[in-house]
Amino acid sequence: MEPNIVSINDFSKQDLFNILKIAKRMEKPHPNLLKGKTLATLFFEPSTRTRLSFIYAMESLGGKVLGFDDASTSSAEKGESLWDTAKIVEKYCDVMVIRHPTEGSARLAAEASSKPVINAGDGANQHPTQTLLDLYTIQKTKKTLNNLSVGLLGDLKYGRTVHSLVKALSHFNTTFYFIAPPALQMPQTYLDELKKKGIKFYTESNLQKVSKNLDVLYVTRIQKERFPDPVEYQKYKGYYKLDTNLLKHIKKNMKILHPLPRVDEMDRSLDNTSHAVYFEQAANGIPVRKALLALVLGKAK
Amino acid sequence: MKKEMSISAIREGTAIDHIPSKDAFNVAKILNLKNVKGTISVATNLSSKGMKKKGIIKIGNKSLTQEEVNKIAILAPNATVNIIRDYTVKKKMKVALPNVIKKAIKCSNPNCITNKEDAETVFSVLNKTPLKVKCHYCERLMGREDITLL
Ligand SMILES: [Zn+2]
C-alpha cells in the first residue's frame, strides 16, 4: 500500500478493509505505540477540529506533535514554496499532516517529503481521513458495509466529502440516492462512472420520496466557500431543513451521518434520537487517525 | 517519397506527416522550433487519401525527443514521424499517446498546485479516443476541449 494517505482513490477495497480493521483495534489504548515519533501538522488554512483530532490521536499513542495552524505566521506567507517547506519540515518529524487550500498540494508534498504525508484536505479535492471515518462509522453502526442503500443529501455538486465517500462506497455494492436540488446534483462524470461500474443510483430532490428506502442518510451542509458565485449560494442555503418530521418516513434503524459543522440543515431535535450518529462519527476520527498514523509509521498492519 | 519532396526536400531531419490540416501550425508551435538552425517548412491543406486535408511539417537537422513526439500525439493522434537521412526515410514512427503525459499539458483547474507553484504537470491518460486525462495532483478530469499545451 501507498506509504502516504493522499487520496481515497489510491486505495483498493482490501486497503480500506485493512485500515478499518486497524481502526477498530485502536479503540483500545496503545499509549506507547508511537513513542519517540513526532508528527508535524502543517495547516496552511485553519481547521481546528481536524487538527485537534490528529494531535489527540498522536499523543494518545505516545507520540509528540509540532506544527502550525495559521499560514500567516508560517513560511508560506514569506513566499516559500510548499515543496521547500516539506523538504525542511521532514527533518523535524517522522510523519506530516498537511491541510492546504490548493488542490493537489498533498500529492506534491508527499513527493517532496521522504517522510509519510497524510492529507487533511487539499482545497476542493480530497480529505481521505474524513472519508475513512465516514466508512468506519457506517460499518460500526450498520454492522456491515455491503449492499446498503445510502442517501446523500445537500450540496452534491461541490461537496468534496460526498464525492470521496461515493468513490469509497462504490466498492461495496451500495445503492445510491442522490438527494439535491437539480443545480447541486452529483456531477455527470461521477454518475457516468457509476453507470460504467453497474452500480445502482437514483437522483431526486425531494427527500420524502426516497427516505423510506434508506439504511444511511449522509447529510451535508451547503458550503458557501465552495460556490464560485455568492448569488448562487443565496438561492440554495436553507434548501433542506431536517427535523423530527423526517422520522415518520424512515426505516427504524436508519442512521443519519453528517461531517459537521452543520448550519441549519439538521435540527437539534434529531440529536437525541437513535438515528443520529454524527457526534459518534466525529469521535470516530480518533481511532481512524490513530490507525493511519500507526500504519504509515509501520507500527500496524 | 517523390510527392513529399515536391514540398521541400530535406537532407537530414524529421518530417511529420498526417497532421490534421487545421492543427499543423499548432503542432509547429508546441515543438518550439525557434532555435532550430535547419530549414523548416509547414504545409497545410494538402490532399490525402486517408483524411480530408492534411498538414506536413519538415524540420531540417533535428530529431524529435520522446517528449516532443508525445505532444504531437495529443494534437495529432494519427500523425507519423519520419526520420530523414540523405533524402530518404530512414525510420517511420507512428506517434502514440503514452499512458502518462508529463510536462506537456497545462491543468485546466486554476486552483491546482501545478498552476500555483513550480511543479511539472503529470496526467494519466484514462481514455485515448475520445481523449480523457486526469491530473495526477488535483485529480481533475479533462477532455480534448479542456487541453492547452504548455
Ligand atoms: Zn491539476
CSV table of C-alpha atoms in Angstrom, one decimal, chain A residues 7 9 81-83 100-105 107-108 111 122-123 125-126 167 189, chain B residues 109-114 116-120 122 132 134 136-141:
chain,number,residue,atom,x,y,z
A,7,SER,CA,-6.4,10.3,-1.9
A,9,ASN,CA,-8.7,6.8,-5.0
A,81,SER,CA,7.1,27.1,-1.8
A,82,LEU,CA,5.2,24.1,-0.4
A,83,TRP,CA,7.9,21.9,-1.9
A,100,HIS,CA,-3.8,23.4,2.2
A,101,PRO,CA,-6.2,25.4,0.2
A,102,THR,CA,-4.7,24.3,-3.1
A,103,GLU,CA,-5.8,21.1,-4.9
A,104,GLY,CA,-3.0,18.7,-5.4
A,105,SER,CA,-0.9,20.2,-2.6
A,107,ARG,CA,0.4,14.9,-3.5
A,108,LEU,CA,3.2,17.4,-4.2
A,111,GLU,CA,6.6,13.7,-3.4
A,122,ASP,CA,-6.4,19.8,-0.2
A,123,GLY,CA,-8.9,22.5,-1.4
A,125,ASN,CA,-10.1,17.8,-3.9
A,126,GLN,CA,-9.6,15.2,-1.2
A,167,LYS,CA,-15.9,6.6,-4.6
A,189,THR,CA,-18.7,12.4,-14.5
B,109,ASN,CA,-8.0,23.8,-12.8
B,110,PRO,CA,-6.8,27.3,-11.8
B,111,ASN,CA,-6.5,26.2,-8.2
B,112,CYS,CA,-4.3,23.2,-9.0
B,113,ILE,CA,-0.9,23.3,-7.3
B,114,THR,CA,0.8,22.9,-10.7
B,116,LYS,CA,0.4,27.9,-8.3
B,117,GLU,CA,3.9,26.7,-7.9
B,118,ASP,CA,6.8,25.4,-9.9
B,119,ALA,CA,5.7,21.8,-10.4
B,120,GLU,CA,5.8,19.7,-13.6
B,122,VAL,CA,1.6,14.9,-14.9
B,132,LYS,CA,-9.7,11.8,-21.4
B,134,LYS,CA,-6.6,13.1,-15.2
B,136,HIS,CA,-2.0,13.5,-11.1
B,137,TYR,CA,-2.2,16.3,-8.5
B,138,CYS,CA,-5.7,17.8,-8.3
B,139,GLU,CA,-7.4,14.8,-9.9
B,140,ARG,CA,-9.3,17.0,-12.3
B,141,LEU,CA,-10.6,15.1,-15.4
